[in-house]
Coordinates of C-alpha atoms and ligand atoms in Angstrom, one line a residue:
M1 CA -18.1 -73.9 -32.3
L2 CA -19.3 -71.9 -35.5
V3 CA -17.6 -70.2 -38.6
Y4 CA -19.4 -68.2 -41.1
N5 CA -19.1 -70.0 -44.6
S6 CA -18.3 -67.4 -47.6
Q7 CA -20.2 -69.7 -50.0
T8 CA -23.1 -70.8 -48.0
H9 CA -23.7 -67.0 -46.7
K10 CA -24.3 -68.6 -42.7
K11 CA -22.7 -69.4 -39.9
E12 CA -22.1 -73.3 -39.7
E13 CA -21.0 -75.5 -36.9
L14 CA -17.2 -76.5 -38.0
V15 CA -17.2 -80.2 -38.9
P16 CA -13.7 -81.1 -39.8
I17 CA -13.1 -83.8 -42.3
E18 CA -10.6 -85.8 -40.1
P19 CA -12.1 -85.4 -36.2
G20 CA -9.3 -83.4 -34.3
K21 CA -7.4 -82.0 -37.4
I22 CA -7.9 -79.1 -39.1
R23 CA -6.3 -78.5 -42.8
M24 CA -6.8 -75.0 -43.6
Y25 CA -4.8 -72.9 -46.6
V26 CA -4.7 -69.3 -46.6
C27 CA -3.3 -67.6 -50.5
G28 CA -0.1 -65.9 -49.8
P29 CA 1.2 -62.5 -51.5
T30 CA 2.5 -61.8 -54.6
V31 CA 6.1 -61.4 -54.1
Y32 CA 6.8 -58.1 -56.0
D33 CA 7.7 -55.6 -53.0
Q34 CA 7.1 -55.0 -49.2
I35 CA 3.2 -56.3 -48.4
H36 CA 1.1 -53.5 -47.2
I37 CA -0.7 -53.2 -44.1
G38 CA -4.3 -54.1 -46.2
N39 CA -2.0 -57.6 -46.8
A40 CA -1.7 -58.0 -43.1
R41 CA -4.6 -57.4 -41.4
T42 CA -6.0 -60.9 -43.9
F43 CA -2.9 -62.7 -42.9
L44 CA -3.3 -61.5 -39.2
A45 CA -6.9 -62.4 -39.5
F46 CA -5.6 -65.9 -40.2
D47 CA -3.1 -66.5 -38.1
V48 CA -5.4 -66.0 -35.0
I49 CA -8.2 -68.3 -36.5
R50 CA -5.1 -70.5 -36.4
R51 CA -3.9 -70.0 -32.9
Y52 CA -7.8 -70.4 -32.0
L53 CA -8.1 -74.0 -33.7
M54 CA -4.7 -74.9 -32.1
Y55 CA -5.7 -73.6 -28.2
K56 CA -8.9 -75.6 -28.6
G57 CA -7.0 -78.9 -29.3
Y58 CA -7.0 -79.4 -33.0
Q59 CA -4.0 -80.7 -34.6
V60 CA -3.6 -77.8 -38.0
T61 CA -1.7 -78.1 -40.9
F62 CA -1.6 -74.7 -42.3
A63 CA 0.1 -74.0 -45.8
Q64 CA 0.5 -70.9 -47.4
N65 CA 1.7 -70.2 -50.8
L66 CA 4.0 -67.7 -52.2
T67 CA 3.1 -66.8 -55.8
D68 CA 6.7 -65.8 -57.0
V69 CA 6.0 -65.8 -61.0
D70 CA 3.8 -63.1 -62.1
D71 CA 3.3 -60.5 -64.3
K72 CA 4.3 -57.8 -61.3
I73 CA 7.3 -59.4 -60.6
I74 CA 8.3 -59.2 -64.5
N75 CA 7.2 -56.0 -64.6
R76 CA 9.0 -54.9 -61.3
A77 CA 12.0 -57.0 -62.3
N78 CA 12.1 -55.2 -66.2
E79 CA 11.5 -51.8 -63.9
T80 CA 14.7 -52.0 -62.0
G81 CA 16.9 -54.0 -64.4
R82 CA 17.0 -57.5 -62.4
S83 CA 15.6 -60.9 -63.0
A84 CA 12.2 -61.9 -62.0
A85 CA 13.9 -64.6 -59.5
E86 CA 16.0 -61.7 -57.6
V87 CA 13.0 -59.9 -57.4
A88 CA 10.8 -62.6 -56.0
E89 CA 13.6 -64.0 -54.4
E90 CA 14.3 -60.7 -52.2
C91 CA 10.8 -59.9 -51.7
S92 CA 10.0 -63.2 -50.8
A93 CA 12.7 -63.1 -47.7
A94 CA 11.2 -59.6 -46.9
F95 CA 7.7 -61.1 -46.3
I96 CA 8.8 -63.5 -44.3
E97 CA 10.7 -61.3 -42.1
Q98 CA 8.3 -58.8 -41.5
M99 CA 5.9 -61.7 -40.7
H100 CA 8.1 -63.0 -38.0
R101 CA 8.1 -59.4 -36.7
F102 CA 4.5 -59.0 -36.6
G103 CA 4.4 -62.3 -34.6
V104 CA 2.5 -64.3 -37.1
L105 CA 3.2 -67.7 -36.9
D106 CA 5.6 -69.5 -40.0
P107 CA 3.0 -72.0 -42.1
D108 CA 3.3 -75.8 -41.8
I109 CA 3.9 -75.7 -45.3
R110 CA 5.0 -73.0 -47.5
P111 CA 5.1 -73.6 -51.2
R112 CA 6.7 -71.5 -54.4
A113 CA 5.0 -71.5 -57.6
T114 CA 8.1 -71.9 -59.3
H115 CA 8.8 -75.3 -57.4
E116 CA 5.6 -76.7 -58.1
I117 CA 5.3 -76.2 -61.9
E118 CA 4.7 -80.2 -62.5
A119 CA 2.2 -80.5 -59.8
M120 CA 0.3 -77.4 -61.6
Q121 CA 1.0 -78.9 -65.6
A122 CA -0.5 -82.5 -64.2
M123 CA -3.4 -80.9 -63.3
I124 CA -3.6 -79.0 -66.4
S125 CA -3.4 -82.2 -68.3
L126 CA -5.8 -83.5 -66.3
L127 CA -9.0 -80.9 -67.1
I128 CA -7.8 -81.3 -70.8
E129 CA -8.5 -84.1 -70.7
R130 CA -11.8 -84.2 -69.0
G131 CA -12.7 -81.7 -71.4
V132 CA -13.1 -78.4 -69.1
A133 CA -9.8 -77.0 -70.4
Y134 CA -8.2 -76.1 -73.8
P135 CA -4.9 -75.1 -75.8
V136 CA -4.9 -72.5 -78.5
P137 CA -2.1 -72.0 -81.5
S138 CA -0.5 -69.4 -79.5
G139 CA 0.4 -71.6 -76.6
D140 CA -2.0 -70.4 -74.1
V141 CA -3.9 -73.2 -71.9
Y142 CA -7.7 -72.2 -71.1
F143 CA -10.1 -73.8 -68.7
S144 CA -13.7 -73.3 -69.9
V145 CA -16.0 -72.1 -67.8
R146 CA -19.2 -72.8 -69.8
S147 CA -17.8 -76.9 -69.6
D148 CA -18.6 -76.4 -65.9
H149 CA -22.1 -76.5 -65.1
N150 CA -21.2 -75.5 -61.2
Y151 CA -19.4 -72.4 -62.5
G152 CA -20.2 -69.4 -60.3
I153 CA -21.4 -71.7 -57.1
L154 CA -18.8 -69.8 -54.7
S155 CA -19.6 -66.2 -56.0
G156 CA -23.0 -67.1 -56.3
R157 CA -23.0 -65.1 -59.9
S158 CA -24.1 -67.1 -62.8
L159 CA -22.6 -66.2 -66.4
D160 CA -25.4 -64.6 -67.5
Q161 CA -25.2 -61.9 -64.9
M162 CA -21.4 -61.7 -65.0
R163 CA -22.2 -61.0 -68.7
A164 CA -24.6 -58.8 -68.1
G165 CA -22.7 -56.8 -65.6
E166 CA -18.9 -57.0 -66.1
R167 CA -15.9 -55.7 -68.8
V168 CA -14.1 -58.6 -69.5
E169 CA -10.9 -58.5 -71.3
V170 CA -11.6 -59.0 -75.5
N171 CA -9.2 -62.1 -76.7
D172 CA -9.9 -64.1 -80.0
E173 CA -8.6 -67.6 -78.6
K174 CA -11.0 -67.8 -76.0
R175 CA -14.3 -69.6 -76.7
D176 CA -15.7 -67.2 -73.6
P177 CA -15.1 -64.0 -71.9
F178 CA -14.8 -65.7 -68.7
D179 CA -12.3 -68.3 -69.8
F180 CA -9.1 -68.2 -68.1
A181 CA -5.6 -69.0 -68.8
L182 CA -4.4 -72.3 -66.9
W183 CA -1.3 -71.9 -68.3
K184 CA 0.8 -68.5 -70.5
A185 CA 2.9 -69.1 -73.4
A186 CA 5.9 -67.2 -72.8
K187 CA 6.8 -63.9 -74.2
P188 CA 10.3 -63.0 -74.9
G189 CA 12.6 -62.0 -71.7
E190 CA 9.9 -63.9 -69.6
P191 CA 10.6 -66.8 -67.4
S192 CA 9.3 -70.1 -68.9
W193 CA 9.1 -73.9 -68.5
P194 CA 8.9 -76.0 -71.1
S195 CA 5.2 -77.9 -71.5
P196 CA 3.2 -80.0 -73.5
W197 CA 1.8 -76.9 -74.7
G198 CA 4.8 -75.1 -75.5
D199 CA 7.5 -72.9 -72.8
G200 CA 4.8 -70.9 -70.5
R201 CA 4.2 -70.2 -67.1
P202 CA 1.4 -70.9 -64.8
G203 CA -2.0 -68.8 -64.0
W204 CA -2.8 -67.9 -60.8
H205 CA -5.6 -69.5 -60.1
T206 CA -3.8 -72.7 -60.8
E207 CA -1.1 -72.4 -58.7
C208 CA -3.1 -73.0 -55.3
C209 CA -5.2 -75.4 -56.8
A210 CA -2.3 -77.5 -57.8
M211 CA -0.6 -76.7 -54.4
I212 CA -3.9 -77.6 -52.0
H213 CA -4.5 -81.1 -53.8
R214 CA -0.5 -81.8 -53.4
Y215 CA 0.1 -80.6 -50.0
L216 CA -3.3 -81.1 -47.5
G217 CA -5.4 -83.0 -50.1
T218 CA -8.9 -82.0 -51.9
P219 CA -11.3 -80.8 -50.0
I220 CA -9.5 -79.3 -47.1
D221 CA -11.7 -78.0 -43.8
I222 CA -10.7 -74.1 -44.3
H223 CA -9.7 -72.2 -47.4
G224 CA -8.8 -68.3 -46.7
G225 CA -8.2 -65.0 -48.3
G226 CA -9.3 -61.4 -48.7
A227 CA -12.6 -60.8 -49.9
D228 CA -11.3 -59.5 -53.1
L229 CA -10.4 -62.7 -53.6
I230 CA -13.8 -64.5 -53.7
F231 CA -13.8 -63.7 -57.0
P232 CA -12.7 -64.6 -60.0
H233 CA -9.7 -66.5 -58.0
H234 CA -11.4 -68.8 -55.4
E235 CA -14.6 -69.3 -58.0
N236 CA -11.8 -70.1 -60.3
E237 CA -9.8 -72.3 -57.9
T238 CA -13.1 -74.3 -56.8
A239 CA -14.1 -75.1 -60.4
Q240 CA -10.7 -76.7 -61.1
A241 CA -10.8 -78.7 -58.1
M242 CA -14.5 -79.8 -59.1
C243 CA -13.8 -80.2 -62.4
A244 CA -10.1 -82.4 -62.1
W245 CA -10.9 -84.3 -58.9
D246 CA -14.7 -84.5 -58.6
A247 CA -14.4 -82.9 -55.0
A248 CA -15.0 -79.4 -53.6
L249 CA -11.7 -77.4 -52.7
A250 CA -12.8 -76.5 -49.3
N251 CA -15.6 -77.0 -47.0
T252 CA -15.7 -74.2 -45.2
W253 CA -14.6 -70.9 -47.3
M254 CA -13.2 -67.9 -45.1
H255 CA -13.2 -64.4 -46.6
T256 CA -11.6 -61.2 -44.5
G257 CA -13.0 -57.3 -44.9
M258 CA -11.0 -54.7 -46.1
L259 CA -8.8 -52.2 -44.5
R260 CA -9.4 -48.9 -45.5
V261 CA -7.3 -46.1 -44.1
D262 CA -9.2 -42.9 -42.4
G263 CA -12.4 -44.5 -44.2
E264 CA -11.4 -44.4 -47.5
K265 CA -9.5 -47.4 -49.9
M266 CA -6.0 -47.4 -49.7
S267 CA -4.1 -46.2 -52.9
K268 CA -1.2 -44.8 -54.0
S269 CA -2.5 -42.1 -55.7
L270 CA -4.7 -41.2 -52.8
G271 CA -1.5 -41.2 -50.5
N272 CA -2.9 -43.5 -47.7
F273 CA -0.8 -46.5 -48.9
Y274 CA 1.3 -48.0 -45.9
T275 CA 3.7 -50.8 -46.0
L276 CA 3.7 -52.8 -42.9
K277 CA 7.6 -52.7 -42.4
E278 CA 6.8 -48.7 -42.4
V279 CA 4.5 -49.3 -39.9
L280 CA 6.0 -51.5 -37.6
D281 CA 9.5 -49.4 -37.5
K282 CA 7.4 -46.9 -36.0
Y283 CA 4.7 -48.7 -33.9
P284 CA 4.9 -52.2 -31.3
A285 CA 3.3 -55.2 -33.1
D286 CA 1.6 -56.3 -30.6
A287 CA -0.3 -52.5 -30.7
V288 CA -1.1 -53.1 -34.3
R289 CA -2.2 -56.6 -33.8
L290 CA -4.8 -55.0 -30.9
L291 CA -6.2 -52.5 -33.2
M292 CA -6.8 -55.0 -36.1
L293 CA -8.4 -57.2 -34.0
Q294 CA -10.7 -54.8 -32.2
T295 CA -12.4 -55.2 -35.6
H296 CA -14.2 -58.5 -36.7
Y297 CA -12.5 -60.4 -39.1
R298 CA -14.7 -60.0 -41.6
A299 CA -15.7 -56.3 -41.3
P300 CA -14.3 -53.8 -43.1
L301 CA -11.2 -52.6 -40.8
D302 CA -10.5 -48.8 -40.1
F303 CA -7.4 -48.2 -40.1
S304 CA -5.8 -44.9 -39.0
F305 CA -2.5 -43.4 -36.9
E306 CA -5.1 -41.9 -34.1
R307 CA -6.3 -45.1 -33.5
L308 CA -2.9 -46.4 -33.4
E309 CA -2.2 -43.8 -31.1
G310 CA -4.9 -44.8 -28.6
V311 CA -4.2 -48.8 -28.8
A312 CA -0.5 -48.3 -27.9
G313 CA -2.1 -47.2 -24.2
T314 CA -4.3 -50.0 -24.0
L315 CA -1.4 -52.6 -24.4
E316 CA 0.2 -50.8 -21.8
R317 CA -2.7 -51.5 -19.4
L318 CA -2.6 -54.4 -20.3
E319 CA 1.2 -55.5 -19.7
S320 CA 1.4 -53.5 -16.7
C321 CA -1.1 -55.5 -15.2
V322 CA 0.8 -58.5 -15.9
R323 CA 3.7 -57.3 -14.9
N324 CA 2.3 -56.0 -11.4
L325 CA 0.6 -59.6 -11.0
R326 CA 3.6 -61.4 -11.2
W327 CA 5.8 -58.3 -9.1
A328 CA 2.9 -58.8 -6.1
A329 CA 3.5 -62.4 -6.4
E330 CA 7.0 -62.3 -6.4
R331 CA 7.2 -59.3 -3.5
S332 CA 5.1 -60.9 -0.7
P333 CA 4.7 -64.3 -1.2
Q334 CA 1.5 -65.6 0.9
D335 CA 0.5 -69.1 0.5
G336 CA -1.9 -69.4 3.3
E337 CA -5.6 -69.5 3.5
L338 CA -7.8 -67.2 0.6
N339 CA -9.8 -64.6 1.6
D340 CA -12.7 -63.6 -0.2
A341 CA -11.0 -61.4 -2.6
D342 CA -8.9 -64.2 -3.7
R343 CA -11.8 -66.4 -4.4
T344 CA -13.4 -63.5 -6.1
L345 CA -10.4 -62.9 -8.1
G346 CA -10.4 -67.1 -8.9
A347 CA -13.8 -66.8 -9.9
Q348 CA -13.1 -64.4 -11.9
I349 CA -10.4 -65.7 -13.8
D350 CA -12.4 -68.8 -14.7
A351 CA -15.0 -66.5 -16.3
A352 CA -12.6 -64.4 -18.2
R353 CA -11.7 -68.1 -20.4
E354 CA -14.9 -68.6 -20.3
E355 CA -16.4 -65.8 -21.9
F356 CA -13.3 -65.1 -24.4
C357 CA -14.0 -68.9 -25.9
R358 CA -17.3 -68.3 -26.2
Q359 CA -16.6 -65.2 -28.6
M360 CA -14.3 -66.7 -29.9
D361 CA -16.4 -70.5 -30.6
D362 CA -18.6 -67.3 -32.5
D363 CA -16.8 -67.1 -35.6
F364 CA -13.8 -66.0 -34.1
N365 CA -14.9 -62.4 -32.5
T366 CA -11.8 -61.3 -31.7
A367 CA -13.4 -58.0 -30.7
G368 CA -15.3 -60.0 -28.0
G369 CA -12.4 -61.6 -27.1
L370 CA -10.3 -58.8 -26.0
A371 CA -12.9 -57.3 -24.0
A372 CA -13.0 -60.7 -22.1
I373 CA -8.9 -60.3 -21.6
F374 CA -9.5 -56.3 -20.8
S375 CA -12.6 -57.5 -18.0
L376 CA -9.9 -59.8 -16.3
V377 CA -7.3 -56.6 -16.3
T378 CA -9.8 -54.5 -14.9
A379 CA -10.6 -57.5 -11.8
A380 CA -7.0 -57.8 -11.6
N381 CA -6.0 -54.2 -11.4
T382 CA -8.9 -53.8 -8.7
Y383 CA -7.6 -57.0 -6.4
L384 CA -4.3 -55.2 -6.4
A385 CA -5.4 -52.0 -5.3
D386 CA -7.4 -53.4 -2.5
A387 CA -5.4 -56.2 -1.2
A388 CA -2.2 -53.8 -0.9
D389 CA 0.4 -56.1 0.8
D390 CA -1.5 -58.8 1.6
T391 CA -2.0 -60.7 -2.1
S392 CA -2.0 -64.4 -2.6
T393 CA 0.7 -65.4 -4.5
A394 CA -1.3 -68.7 -6.3
V395 CA -4.0 -66.5 -7.3
S396 CA -2.0 -63.3 -8.7
L397 CA 0.6 -65.9 -10.6
R398 CA -2.7 -67.9 -12.2
A399 CA -4.3 -64.2 -13.2
A400 CA -1.1 -63.6 -14.9
D401 CA -1.0 -66.5 -16.5
M402 CA -4.5 -66.8 -17.8
L403 CA -3.9 -63.2 -19.1
A404 CA -0.7 -64.7 -20.9
E405 CA -2.5 -67.5 -22.2
L406 CA -5.2 -65.9 -23.8
A407 CA -2.9 -62.6 -25.0
D408 CA -1.0 -65.6 -26.8
V409 CA -4.3 -66.7 -28.7
M410 CA -3.8 -63.6 -30.2
G411 CA -0.6 -63.5 -31.0
I412 CA 0.5 -60.9 -28.3
N413 CA 3.4 -62.2 -26.3
L414 CA 3.4 -61.1 -23.0
S415 CA 6.4 -63.0 -21.3
R416 CA 8.5 -60.6 -23.3
S417 CA 8.6 -58.1 -20.8
T418 CA 8.4 -60.2 -17.2
G419 CA 11.4 -62.4 -16.0
E420 CA 14.8 -62.1 -15.5
G421 CA 16.1 -63.7 -18.9
D422 CA 14.4 -59.8 -20.3
L423 CA 16.7 -58.1 -17.8
P424 CA 20.0 -56.8 -19.6
A425 CA 23.0 -57.8 -17.9
G426 CA 24.5 -54.5 -18.0
L427 CA 22.7 -54.2 -14.3
V428 CA 25.0 -56.5 -12.7
D429 CA 28.0 -54.0 -13.1
L430 CA 25.6 -51.1 -12.4
A431 CA 24.6 -53.1 -9.4
R432 CA 28.4 -53.6 -8.4
D433 CA 29.3 -49.9 -8.6
Q434 CA 25.9 -48.1 -6.5
A435 CA 24.9 -50.5 -4.4
G436 CA 27.7 -53.0 -3.7
Y437 CA 26.0 -55.8 -5.3
E438 CA 28.7 -59.0 -5.8
G439 CA 26.5 -61.7 -7.7
S440 CA 25.9 -62.1 -11.1
S441 CA 22.3 -62.6 -11.6
A442 CA 20.7 -59.5 -13.4
A443 CA 17.2 -60.3 -10.9
E444 CA 19.0 -59.9 -7.8
A445 CA 20.9 -56.9 -9.3
A446 CA 18.0 -55.1 -9.8
E447 CA 16.8 -55.7 -6.6
A448 CA 19.9 -54.5 -5.1
L449 CA 19.5 -51.4 -7.2
L450 CA 16.0 -50.8 -6.3
A451 CA 16.7 -51.3 -2.4
A452 CA 20.0 -48.9 -2.5
R453 CA 17.4 -46.3 -4.6
Q454 CA 14.8 -46.8 -1.8
A455 CA 17.6 -46.2 0.8
A456 CA 18.9 -43.1 -0.5
R457 CA 15.4 -41.9 -1.3
A458 CA 14.4 -42.3 2.3
E459 CA 18.0 -40.6 3.7
K460 CA 17.0 -37.6 1.2
N461 CA 19.9 -38.7 -0.3
W462 CA 18.6 -37.2 -3.9
G463 CA 22.3 -36.7 -5.8
V464 CA 22.3 -41.2 -5.0
A465 CA 19.0 -41.9 -5.7
D466 CA 19.3 -39.8 -8.9
A467 CA 22.3 -41.6 -10.0
I468 CA 20.9 -45.1 -9.8
R469 CA 17.7 -43.9 -11.9
D470 CA 19.8 -42.7 -14.4
G471 CA 21.8 -45.4 -14.6
I472 CA 19.0 -47.6 -15.2
T473 CA 17.5 -45.6 -17.6
A474 CA 20.8 -45.6 -20.0
L475 CA 20.1 -49.7 -19.9
G476 CA 16.9 -49.2 -21.5
L477 CA 14.7 -49.7 -18.5
V478 CA 12.5 -47.9 -16.8
V479 CA 11.8 -47.6 -13.1
E480 CA 8.0 -48.1 -12.2
D481 CA 6.5 -47.0 -8.6
T482 CA 3.6 -49.0 -8.2
A483 CA 1.3 -50.1 -5.0
A484 CA 3.3 -52.7 -4.1
G485 CA 7.2 -51.4 -4.2
A486 CA 9.5 -50.6 -7.3
R487 CA 10.3 -52.6 -9.9
L488 CA 12.1 -52.1 -13.1
H489 CA 11.0 -53.1 -17.1
R490 CA 11.6 -52.5 -20.6
K491 CA 10.8 -49.4 -22.1
E492 CA 8.2 -49.4 -24.2
Ligands
AMP1 P1 -2.0 -60.0 -53.0 O1 -0.6 -60.1 -52.9 O2 -2.8 -58.7 -53.7 O3 -2.5 -61.5 -53.6 O4 -2.9 -60.3 -51.2 C1 -2.5 -61.1 -50.4 C2 -3.5 -61.3 -49.8 O5 -3.7 -59.7 -48.8 C3 -5.5 -61.5 -50.4 O6 -5.2 -62.5 -49.3 C4 -5.9 -60.4 -50.5 O7 -7.1 -60.5 -50.6 C5 -5.5 -59.6 -49.2 N1 -5.3 -57.6 -49.2 C6 -5.3 -57.6 -50.5 N2 -5.9 -55.8 -49.9 C7 -6.7 -56.1 -48.5 C8 -6.6 -55.1 -48.2 N3 -7.2 -53.8 -48.4 N4 -7.3 -55.4 -46.9 C9 -7.5 -56.7 -46.4 N5 -6.7 -57.9 -46.7 C10 -6.4 -57.3 -48.4
ZN2 ZN1 -5.3 -68.8 -54.1

């Protein structure tokens, strides 16, 4: 399996540190507001990377922090008259809620910066002891980039190049303009913790590094984030790790491309800034996932509502194909000899899985993986249309299961729109009134209603047929007339 390593600029064979296990860490959000769709792109990319590693049989331990103390949080608290802790708590809960809506799996470990002060202070003390960090009279502690001969190893920039090219914050207390704060002395009214260097709070770069060391051990297999984090955040993280524990922080560094909206950088001033919440309020999560996964994770992602509208139809094609396969299997159970068409679809199922893995093994090419899924959709639709009533139950179900299995790696859940669990209990009452049904199963009630509607239509009893359909619609369901007969599913 090949994975692109941003540090070496090459695709490399993924060799886990411990056979069969992957330890990975993805920098989490700074919790001062709802996350935006750019953040969501990055979290989604790593969700699918993690799911695929699990699909391949790796035991994955995934950690992601919440940066719950930061200037942005403090500013937001001051603007809104709340405490920084309140802002962070509320935004952490909102973040977790939106990740759930988006179908992103919870991390195995979710440390919060404010709960890790001790681990960070221990690391800072070690760096001071080792002569690569120094406290200053104001109470700040800085990392000395000049004392670290490897500084620049991740981003490939030398200090001289940086000096020529960039403007940095001037600060009399720093020995070098590129030195960065490990510990920040408290200003009045800010959250702070006691320390050997005076009251203060940790610097952002210190946080991830100390948490990785504490929860996963260094080095880890994969460290991820958006490409904007390579410098300085990840450069500074790895510098601290190497100087503190003489080991790289991660073997493989993975970075996602930036999301853009209508070809432009997303920004509040351009009026093209969208939170994940507002997009998920209007569009199904699976459609947003599908759109984002059509682009390779390292490439910039072009988001637009026009594209999103188009993708909704693509998603529906996938969902209705799985529904129709299951429906065909239930409608006309055929367990006899397989015919040519059955065998052809059987081979296409295997080929789709193989192609899916081939694409995903190549640095998580989700666009290629989706193409493999949709080639199976096309094959299955042809099979259903040609076979009409003569579909094989086993082969139809296997095709449906394979589509659901591969879609699940993408975090797209196809079991939702099928099966009895999905049918509202109200169908039972409706079937009692309209079809004389006397049982209590929603699935049987659905069958009875469809049969009654069919009978009414055959007798040209349109009033009754329409009443049944209206009753069904009122329950949030749609009657779909397929080649293999009518069936019910949830309105998307
Ligand atoms: P932040 O809360 O700003 O630290 O961002 C959380 C994550 O989202 C980081 O991994 C960022 O690199 C990533 N990120 C921020 N903006 C974008 C964007 N426009 N596109 C993709 N990822 C982004
Ligand atoms: Zn980080």
